[in-house]
Short mmCIF file of C-alpha atoms and ligand atoms in Angstrom, two decimals:
data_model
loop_
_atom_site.label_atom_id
_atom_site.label_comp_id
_atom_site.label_asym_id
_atom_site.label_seq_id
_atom_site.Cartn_x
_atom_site.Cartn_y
_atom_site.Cartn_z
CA UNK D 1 -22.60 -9.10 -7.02
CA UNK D 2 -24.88 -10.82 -9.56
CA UNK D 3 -28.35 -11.26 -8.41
CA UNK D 4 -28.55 -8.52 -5.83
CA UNK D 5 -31.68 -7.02 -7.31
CA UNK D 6 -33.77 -10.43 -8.22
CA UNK D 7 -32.60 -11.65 -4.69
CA UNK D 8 -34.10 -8.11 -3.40
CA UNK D 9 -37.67 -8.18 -5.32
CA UNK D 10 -38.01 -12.23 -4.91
CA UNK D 11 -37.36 -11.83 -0.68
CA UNK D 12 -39.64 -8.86 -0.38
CA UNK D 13 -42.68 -11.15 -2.35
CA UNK D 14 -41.96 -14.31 0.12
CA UNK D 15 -41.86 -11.30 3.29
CA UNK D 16 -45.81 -10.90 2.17
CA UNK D 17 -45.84 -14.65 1.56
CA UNK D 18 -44.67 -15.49 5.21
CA UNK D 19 -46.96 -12.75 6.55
CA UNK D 20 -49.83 -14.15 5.77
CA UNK D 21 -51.80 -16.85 7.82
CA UNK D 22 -54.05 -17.99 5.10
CA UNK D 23 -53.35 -18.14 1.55
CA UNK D 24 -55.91 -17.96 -1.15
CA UNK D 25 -55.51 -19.39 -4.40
CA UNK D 26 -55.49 -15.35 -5.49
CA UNK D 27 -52.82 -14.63 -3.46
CA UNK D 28 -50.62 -17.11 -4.93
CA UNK D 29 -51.39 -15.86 -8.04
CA UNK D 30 -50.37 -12.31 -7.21
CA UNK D 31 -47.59 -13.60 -5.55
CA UNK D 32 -46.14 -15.65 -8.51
CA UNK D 33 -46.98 -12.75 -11.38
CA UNK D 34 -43.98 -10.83 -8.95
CA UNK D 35 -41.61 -13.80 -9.20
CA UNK D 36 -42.34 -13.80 -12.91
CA UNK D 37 -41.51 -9.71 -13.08
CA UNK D 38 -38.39 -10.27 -11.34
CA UNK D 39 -37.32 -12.90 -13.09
CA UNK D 40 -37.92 -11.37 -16.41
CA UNK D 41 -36.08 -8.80 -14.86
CA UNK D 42 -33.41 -10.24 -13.90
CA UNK D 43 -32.84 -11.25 -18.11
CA UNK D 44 -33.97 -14.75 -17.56
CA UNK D 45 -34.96 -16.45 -20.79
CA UNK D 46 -38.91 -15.66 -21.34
CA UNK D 47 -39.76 -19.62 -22.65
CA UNK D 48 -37.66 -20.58 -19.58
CA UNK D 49 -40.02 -18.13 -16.58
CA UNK D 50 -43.20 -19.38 -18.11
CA UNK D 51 -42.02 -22.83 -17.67
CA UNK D 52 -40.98 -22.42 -14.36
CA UNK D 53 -44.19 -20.19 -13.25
CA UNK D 54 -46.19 -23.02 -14.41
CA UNK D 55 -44.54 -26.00 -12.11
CA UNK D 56 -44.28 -23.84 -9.13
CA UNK D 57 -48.14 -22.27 -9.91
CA UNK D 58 -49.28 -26.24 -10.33
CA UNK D 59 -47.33 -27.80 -7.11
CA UNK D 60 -48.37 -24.54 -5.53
CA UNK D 61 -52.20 -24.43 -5.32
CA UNK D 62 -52.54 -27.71 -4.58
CA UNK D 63 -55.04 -28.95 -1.58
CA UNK D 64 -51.73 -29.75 0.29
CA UNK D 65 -50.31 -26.43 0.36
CA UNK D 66 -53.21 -24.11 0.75
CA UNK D 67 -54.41 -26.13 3.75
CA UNK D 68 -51.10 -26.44 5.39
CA UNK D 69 -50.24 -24.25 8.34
CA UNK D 70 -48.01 -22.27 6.64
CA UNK D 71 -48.74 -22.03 3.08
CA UNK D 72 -46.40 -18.63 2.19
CA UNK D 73 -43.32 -21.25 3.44
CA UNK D 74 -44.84 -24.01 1.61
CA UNK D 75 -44.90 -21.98 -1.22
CA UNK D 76 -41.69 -20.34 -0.97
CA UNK D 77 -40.30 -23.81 -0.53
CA UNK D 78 -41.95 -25.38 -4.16
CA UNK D 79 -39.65 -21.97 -5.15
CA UNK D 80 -36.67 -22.64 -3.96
CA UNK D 81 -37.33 -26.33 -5.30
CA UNK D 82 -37.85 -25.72 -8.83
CA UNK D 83 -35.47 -23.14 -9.30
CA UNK D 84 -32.22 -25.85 -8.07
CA UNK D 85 -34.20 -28.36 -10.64
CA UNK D 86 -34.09 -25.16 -13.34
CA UNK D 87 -29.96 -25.17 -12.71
CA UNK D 88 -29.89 -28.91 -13.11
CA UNK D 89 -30.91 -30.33 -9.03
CA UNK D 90 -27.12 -31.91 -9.15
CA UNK D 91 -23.62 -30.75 -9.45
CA UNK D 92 -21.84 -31.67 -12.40
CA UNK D 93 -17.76 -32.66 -12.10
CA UNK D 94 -16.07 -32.52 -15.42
CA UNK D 95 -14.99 -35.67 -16.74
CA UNK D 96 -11.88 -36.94 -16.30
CA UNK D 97 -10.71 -40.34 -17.68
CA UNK D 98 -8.75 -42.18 -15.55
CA UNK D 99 -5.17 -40.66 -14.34
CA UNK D 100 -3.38 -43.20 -16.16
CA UNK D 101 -4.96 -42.25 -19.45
CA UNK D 102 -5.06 -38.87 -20.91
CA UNK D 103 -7.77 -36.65 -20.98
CA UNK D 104 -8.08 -34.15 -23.42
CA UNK D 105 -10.36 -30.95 -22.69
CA UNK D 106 -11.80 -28.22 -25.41
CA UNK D 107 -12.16 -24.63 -24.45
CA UNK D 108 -14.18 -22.66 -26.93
CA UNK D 109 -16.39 -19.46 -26.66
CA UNK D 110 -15.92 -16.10 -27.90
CA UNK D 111 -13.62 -13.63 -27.89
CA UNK D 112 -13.84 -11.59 -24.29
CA UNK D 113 -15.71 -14.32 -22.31
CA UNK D 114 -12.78 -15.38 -20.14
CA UNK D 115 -11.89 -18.09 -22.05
CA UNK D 116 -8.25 -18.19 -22.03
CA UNK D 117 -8.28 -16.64 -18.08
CA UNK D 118 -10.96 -19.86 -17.33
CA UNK D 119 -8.16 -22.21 -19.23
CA UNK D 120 -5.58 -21.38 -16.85
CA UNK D 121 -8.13 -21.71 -13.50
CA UNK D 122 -8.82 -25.20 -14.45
CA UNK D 123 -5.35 -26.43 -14.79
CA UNK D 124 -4.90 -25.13 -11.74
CA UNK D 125 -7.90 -26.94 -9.94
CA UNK D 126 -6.55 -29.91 -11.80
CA UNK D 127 -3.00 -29.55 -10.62
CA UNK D 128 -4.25 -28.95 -7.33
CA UNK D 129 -6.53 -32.55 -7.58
CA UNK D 130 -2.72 -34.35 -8.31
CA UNK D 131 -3.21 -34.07 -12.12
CA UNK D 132 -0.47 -33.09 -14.78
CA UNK D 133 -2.27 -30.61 -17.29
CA UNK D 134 -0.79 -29.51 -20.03
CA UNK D 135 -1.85 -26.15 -21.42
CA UNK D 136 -2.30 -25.67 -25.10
CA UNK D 137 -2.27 -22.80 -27.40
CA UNK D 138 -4.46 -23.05 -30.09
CA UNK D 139 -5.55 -19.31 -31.02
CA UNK D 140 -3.17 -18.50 -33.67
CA UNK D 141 -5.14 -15.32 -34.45
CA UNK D 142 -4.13 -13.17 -31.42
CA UNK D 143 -0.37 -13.40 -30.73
CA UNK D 144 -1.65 -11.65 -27.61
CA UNK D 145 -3.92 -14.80 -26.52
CA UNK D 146 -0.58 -17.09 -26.79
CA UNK D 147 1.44 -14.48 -24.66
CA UNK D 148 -1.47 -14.27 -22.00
CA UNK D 149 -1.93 -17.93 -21.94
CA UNK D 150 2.06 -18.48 -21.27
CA UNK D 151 2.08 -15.60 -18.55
CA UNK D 152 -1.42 -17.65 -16.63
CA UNK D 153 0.39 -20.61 -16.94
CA UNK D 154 3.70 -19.29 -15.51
CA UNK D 155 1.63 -18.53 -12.60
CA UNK D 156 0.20 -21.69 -12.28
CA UNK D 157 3.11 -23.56 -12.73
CA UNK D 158 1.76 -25.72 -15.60
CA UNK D 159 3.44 -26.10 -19.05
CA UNK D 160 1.89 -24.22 -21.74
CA UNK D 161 2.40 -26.15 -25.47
CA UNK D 162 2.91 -23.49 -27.86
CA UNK D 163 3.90 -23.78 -31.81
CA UNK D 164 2.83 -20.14 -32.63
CA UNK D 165 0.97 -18.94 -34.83
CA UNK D 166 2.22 -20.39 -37.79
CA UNK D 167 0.19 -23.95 -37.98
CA UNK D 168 -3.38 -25.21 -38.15
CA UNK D 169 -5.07 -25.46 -34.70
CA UNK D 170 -5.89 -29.14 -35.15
CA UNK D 171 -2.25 -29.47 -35.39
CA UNK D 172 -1.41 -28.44 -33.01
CA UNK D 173 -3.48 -30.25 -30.96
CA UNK D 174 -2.36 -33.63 -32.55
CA UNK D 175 1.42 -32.24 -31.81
CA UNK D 176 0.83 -31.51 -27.71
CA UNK D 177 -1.73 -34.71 -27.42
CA UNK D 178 1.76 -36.57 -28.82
CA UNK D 179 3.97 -34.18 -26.48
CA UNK D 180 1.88 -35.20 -23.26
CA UNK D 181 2.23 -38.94 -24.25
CA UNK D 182 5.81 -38.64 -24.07
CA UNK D 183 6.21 -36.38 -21.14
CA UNK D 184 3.81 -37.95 -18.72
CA UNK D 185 0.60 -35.31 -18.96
CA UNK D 186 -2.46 -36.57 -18.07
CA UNK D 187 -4.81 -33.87 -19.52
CA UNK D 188 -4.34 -31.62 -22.45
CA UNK D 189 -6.82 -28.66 -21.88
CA UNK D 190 -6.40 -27.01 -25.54
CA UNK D 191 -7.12 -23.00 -25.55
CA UNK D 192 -9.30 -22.28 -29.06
CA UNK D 193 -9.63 -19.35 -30.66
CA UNK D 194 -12.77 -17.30 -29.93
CA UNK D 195 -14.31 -14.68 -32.41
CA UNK D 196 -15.79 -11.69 -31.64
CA UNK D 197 -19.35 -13.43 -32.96
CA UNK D 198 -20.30 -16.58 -33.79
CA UNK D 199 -18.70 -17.23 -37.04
CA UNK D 200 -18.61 -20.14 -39.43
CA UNK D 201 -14.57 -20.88 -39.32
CA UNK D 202 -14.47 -20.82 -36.08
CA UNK D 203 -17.23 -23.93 -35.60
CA UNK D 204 -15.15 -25.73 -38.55
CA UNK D 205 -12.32 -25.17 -36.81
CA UNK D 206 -13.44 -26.57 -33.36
CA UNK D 207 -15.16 -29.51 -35.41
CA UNK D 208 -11.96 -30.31 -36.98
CA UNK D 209 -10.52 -30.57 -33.90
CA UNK D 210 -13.35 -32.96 -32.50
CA UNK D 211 -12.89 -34.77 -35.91
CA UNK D 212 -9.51 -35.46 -35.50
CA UNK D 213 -8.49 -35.68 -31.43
CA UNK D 214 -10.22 -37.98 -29.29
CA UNK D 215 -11.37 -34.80 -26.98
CA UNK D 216 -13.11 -36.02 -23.67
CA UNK D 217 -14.71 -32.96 -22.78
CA UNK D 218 -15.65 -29.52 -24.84
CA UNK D 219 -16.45 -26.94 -22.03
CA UNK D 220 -17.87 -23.52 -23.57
CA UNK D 221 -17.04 -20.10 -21.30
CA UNK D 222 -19.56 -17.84 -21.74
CA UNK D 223 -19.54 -14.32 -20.22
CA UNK D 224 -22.59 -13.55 -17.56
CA UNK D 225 -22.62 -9.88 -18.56
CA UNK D 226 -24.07 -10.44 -21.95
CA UNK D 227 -27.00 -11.82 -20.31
CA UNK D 228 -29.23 -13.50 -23.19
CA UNK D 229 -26.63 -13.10 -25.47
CA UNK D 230 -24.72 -16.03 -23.42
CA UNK D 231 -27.79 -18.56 -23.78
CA UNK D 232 -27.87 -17.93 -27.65
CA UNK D 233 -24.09 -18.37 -27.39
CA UNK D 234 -24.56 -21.61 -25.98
CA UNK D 235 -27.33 -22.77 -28.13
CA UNK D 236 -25.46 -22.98 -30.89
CA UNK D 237 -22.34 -24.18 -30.15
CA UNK D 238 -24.28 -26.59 -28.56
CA UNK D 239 -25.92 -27.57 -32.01
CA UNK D 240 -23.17 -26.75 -33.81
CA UNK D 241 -20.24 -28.66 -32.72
CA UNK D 242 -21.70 -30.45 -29.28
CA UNK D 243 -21.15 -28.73 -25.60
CA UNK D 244 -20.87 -31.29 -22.73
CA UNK D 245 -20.67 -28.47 -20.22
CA UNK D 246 -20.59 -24.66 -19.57
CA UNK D 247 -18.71 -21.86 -17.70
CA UNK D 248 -20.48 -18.84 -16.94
CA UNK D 249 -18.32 -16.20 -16.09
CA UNK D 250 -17.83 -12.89 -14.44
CA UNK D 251 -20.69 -13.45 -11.94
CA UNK D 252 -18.87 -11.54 -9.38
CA UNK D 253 -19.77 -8.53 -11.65
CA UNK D 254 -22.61 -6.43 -11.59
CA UNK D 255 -24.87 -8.79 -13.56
CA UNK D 256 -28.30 -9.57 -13.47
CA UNK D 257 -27.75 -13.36 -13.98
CA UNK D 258 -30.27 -14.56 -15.78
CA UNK D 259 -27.71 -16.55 -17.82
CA UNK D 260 -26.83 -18.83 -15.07
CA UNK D 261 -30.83 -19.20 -14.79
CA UNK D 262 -31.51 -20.05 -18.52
CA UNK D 263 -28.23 -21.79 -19.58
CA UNK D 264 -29.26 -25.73 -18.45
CA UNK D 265 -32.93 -24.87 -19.62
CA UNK D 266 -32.61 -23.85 -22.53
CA UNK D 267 -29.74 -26.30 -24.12
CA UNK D 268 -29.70 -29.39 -21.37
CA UNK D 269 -25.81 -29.07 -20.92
CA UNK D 270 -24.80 -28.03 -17.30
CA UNK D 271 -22.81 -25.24 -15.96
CA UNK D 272 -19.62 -26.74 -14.42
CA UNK D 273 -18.07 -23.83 -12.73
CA UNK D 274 -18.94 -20.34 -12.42
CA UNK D 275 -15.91 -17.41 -12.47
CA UNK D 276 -16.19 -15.11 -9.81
CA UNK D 277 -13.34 -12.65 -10.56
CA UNK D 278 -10.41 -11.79 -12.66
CA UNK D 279 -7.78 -13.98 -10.50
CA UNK D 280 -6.63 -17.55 -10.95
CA UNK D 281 -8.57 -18.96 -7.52
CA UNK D 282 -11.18 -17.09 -8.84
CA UNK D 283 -13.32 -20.32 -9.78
CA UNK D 284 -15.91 -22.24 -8.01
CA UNK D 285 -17.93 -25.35 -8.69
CA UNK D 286 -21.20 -24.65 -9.78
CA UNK D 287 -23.52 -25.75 -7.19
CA UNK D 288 -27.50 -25.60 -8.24
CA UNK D 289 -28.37 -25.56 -4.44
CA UNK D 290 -26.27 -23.45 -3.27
CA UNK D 291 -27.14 -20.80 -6.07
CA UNK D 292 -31.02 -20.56 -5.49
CA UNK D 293 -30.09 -20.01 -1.90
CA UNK D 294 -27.66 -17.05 -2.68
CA UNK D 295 -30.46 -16.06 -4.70
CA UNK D 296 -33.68 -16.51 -2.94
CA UNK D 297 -31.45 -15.01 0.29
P1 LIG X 1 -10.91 -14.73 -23.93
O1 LIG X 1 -10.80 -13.73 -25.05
O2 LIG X 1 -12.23 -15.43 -23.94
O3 LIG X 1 -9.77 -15.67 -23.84
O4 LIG X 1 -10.97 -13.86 -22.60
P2 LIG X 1 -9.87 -13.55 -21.49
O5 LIG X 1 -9.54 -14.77 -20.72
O6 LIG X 1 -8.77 -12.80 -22.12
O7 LIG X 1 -10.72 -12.62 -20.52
C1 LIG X 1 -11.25 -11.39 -20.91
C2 LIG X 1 -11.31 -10.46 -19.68
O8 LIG X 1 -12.26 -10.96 -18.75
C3 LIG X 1 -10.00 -10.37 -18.93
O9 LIG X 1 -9.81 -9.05 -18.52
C4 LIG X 1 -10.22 -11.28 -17.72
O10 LIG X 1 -9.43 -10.91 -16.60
C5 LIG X 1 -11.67 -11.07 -17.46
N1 LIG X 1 -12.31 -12.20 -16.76
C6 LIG X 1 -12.29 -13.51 -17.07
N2 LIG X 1 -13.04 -14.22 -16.19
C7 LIG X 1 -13.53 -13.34 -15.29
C8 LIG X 1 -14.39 -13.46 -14.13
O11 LIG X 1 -14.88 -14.53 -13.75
N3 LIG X 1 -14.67 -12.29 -13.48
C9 LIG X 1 -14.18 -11.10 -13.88
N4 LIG X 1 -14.52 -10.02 -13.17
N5 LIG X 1 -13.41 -10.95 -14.95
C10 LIG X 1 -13.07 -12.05 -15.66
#
C-alpha cells in the first residue's frame, strides 16, 4: 500500500511528540526537520515540503501551542491540518451538467497511466448514479486501446462509440456527441490517445478537441508510480491544454505517494478520484481528510 513507509517515519516522530510533557521551541524544530525527511522521502515535491514545513513550523511555535497542556498533540494536530489543506481541505465531485443535458468528459494522460482502465470505472460510477454514459474511442493509434476499451465496457454494460482507427479524433467526438443526442446519452466520456511522453500532437490533438466540442470536464489520469514524474505530467497539460481535475492512479501499489501530496500544490487542479487496483470497482473518491489520516495513521 502507498504510504506505508512515510506513515511509519511520520507516527514514530509524533510517538516522541506525544511523549513529551513540555515542548521547547527546539524540539519542534527537531521534530519538523523529521517530517521534512520523510516527506522528501516519500517523493513529495521539494517547493511543495518547504511550503508546508513553514505553515506548520509558524502555527506551531506559537504562544498557544507551546503553553498548552499537550503541545506534541497540538502540534501533531497543526499536521494533520495542513496536510488535508495541501490535498485541497474539500472533496471535489466532477461536474456534471444537468441529466437532461449532456455532459461531455475528456480523458487524457499518457500512455500506461490507467487511462483507458479509469475511462471505464467512471462510466460505471456514473451508471451506477442513474446516468447514461456513453464510452468513446478516440485513440486511433493502438487498435489494442479500442479493443480494451470495448471489452471494459462490455463489462460495464455501457455502449462504447467506436469508428476505428480510420478518422480524426475530433471526429469522432463530434460523430458520438451527435450519436448520444439521438440515442438518449447523457454523458460522452471520450477515451484520448496517450503517448508514451508528453508530445506536441498529442496536446494539438486534445486542443482540437476542446476547440471544437463543448467538453464539460478534461480529467487527466496520471500514474502514482512515477512519482514526480506525475506532477510534471500534470503541470503541463495543465498549461498546455487546461486540466479541471486529476486521477492519480495505482495507489494500491507499492508507491511512495508523494504524487497525491504534490499534485493540488503544485498546479491548483484537484484530484477527483484515486485508483486503487486493476478492477472496475477499483475507484474511490478522493477524500483530502480521509487521506492524511491513512497517512498520518
Ligand atoms: P492507458 O494506456 O493509460 O489507457 O492505460 P491502461 O488503462 O491500459 O492501464 C495500464 C495498466 O495499468 C493496466 O494493466 C491496468 O490494469 C493498470 N491499472 C490501471 N489503473 C490501475 C490502478 O489503479 N491500480 C493498479 N494496480 N493497476 C492499474
Amino acid at each position: 500500500m502507498a504510504f506505508d513507509s512515510l506513515s511509519e517515519k511520520l507516527q514514530n516522530v509524533f510517538k516522541n511528540l506525544r511523549g513529551k510533557g513540555r515542548l521547547t521551541e527546539a524540539d519542534v524544530k527537531v521534530a519538523l526537520k523529521e517530517v521534512k525527511m520523510a516527506l522528501l522521502e516519500a517523493d513529495v515535491n521539494f517547493k511543495v515540503v518547504k511550503n508546508f514545513i513553514k505553515s506548520v513550523q509558524e502555527r506551531a511555535v506559537g504562544q498557544d501551542v507551546m503553553t498548552s497542556l499537550t503541545p506534541g498533540q497540538m502540534v501533531i494536530k497543526i499536521v494533520n491540518e495542513e496536510m488535508v489543506k495541501l490535498m485541497g481541505d474539500e472533496t471535489t465531485e466532477l461536474v456534471l451538467k444537468p441529466a437532461s443535458e449532456l455532459t461531455v468528459i475528456m480523458m487524457c494522460g499518457l500512455q500506461g497511466a490507467g487511462k483507458t482502465t479509469t475511462t471505464a470505472k467512471i462510466a460505471g460510477k456514473l451508471k451506477q448514479k442513474g446516468r447514461k454514459p456513453l464510452l468513446v474511442a478516440c485513440d486511433v493509434y493502438r487498435p489494442a486501446a479500442i479493443k480494451q476499451l470495448q471489452i471494459n465496457g462490455e463489462k460495464q454494460g455501457v455502449e462504447v462509440f467506436s469508428m476505428g482507427d480510420g478518422h480524426k479524433p475530433v471526429n469522432i467526438a463530434k460523430a458520438a456527441i451527435e450519436h448520444a443526442h439521438k440515442n438518449g446519452f447523457n454523458v460522452v466520456i471520450l477515451d484520448t490517445a496517450g503517448r508514451l511522453h508528453i508530445d506536441e500532437d498529442m496536446m494539438t490533438e486534445l486542443i482540437e478537441i476542446k476547440e471544437n466540442v463543448d467538453v464539460t470536464q478534461t480529467v487527466l489520469v496520471v500514474d502514482a508510480m512515477t512519482g514526480q514524474d506525475a506532477v510534471n505530467v500534470a503541470e503541463t497539460f495543465n498549461g498546455k491544454i487546461g486540466v479541471d481535475g486529476v486521477i492519480i492512479t495505482k495507489l494500491d501499489g507499492d508507491t511512495r505517494g508523494g504524487a497525491a501530496l504534490s499534485i493540488r500544490a503544485v498546479t491548483g487542479r484537484p484530484i477527483l478520484y484515486v485508483g486503487m487496483g486493476e478492477k472496475l470497482s477499483d475507484l474511490e473518491q478522493f477524500y483530502p481528510d480521509r487521506m492524511a489520516s491513512r497517512i498520518l495513521g
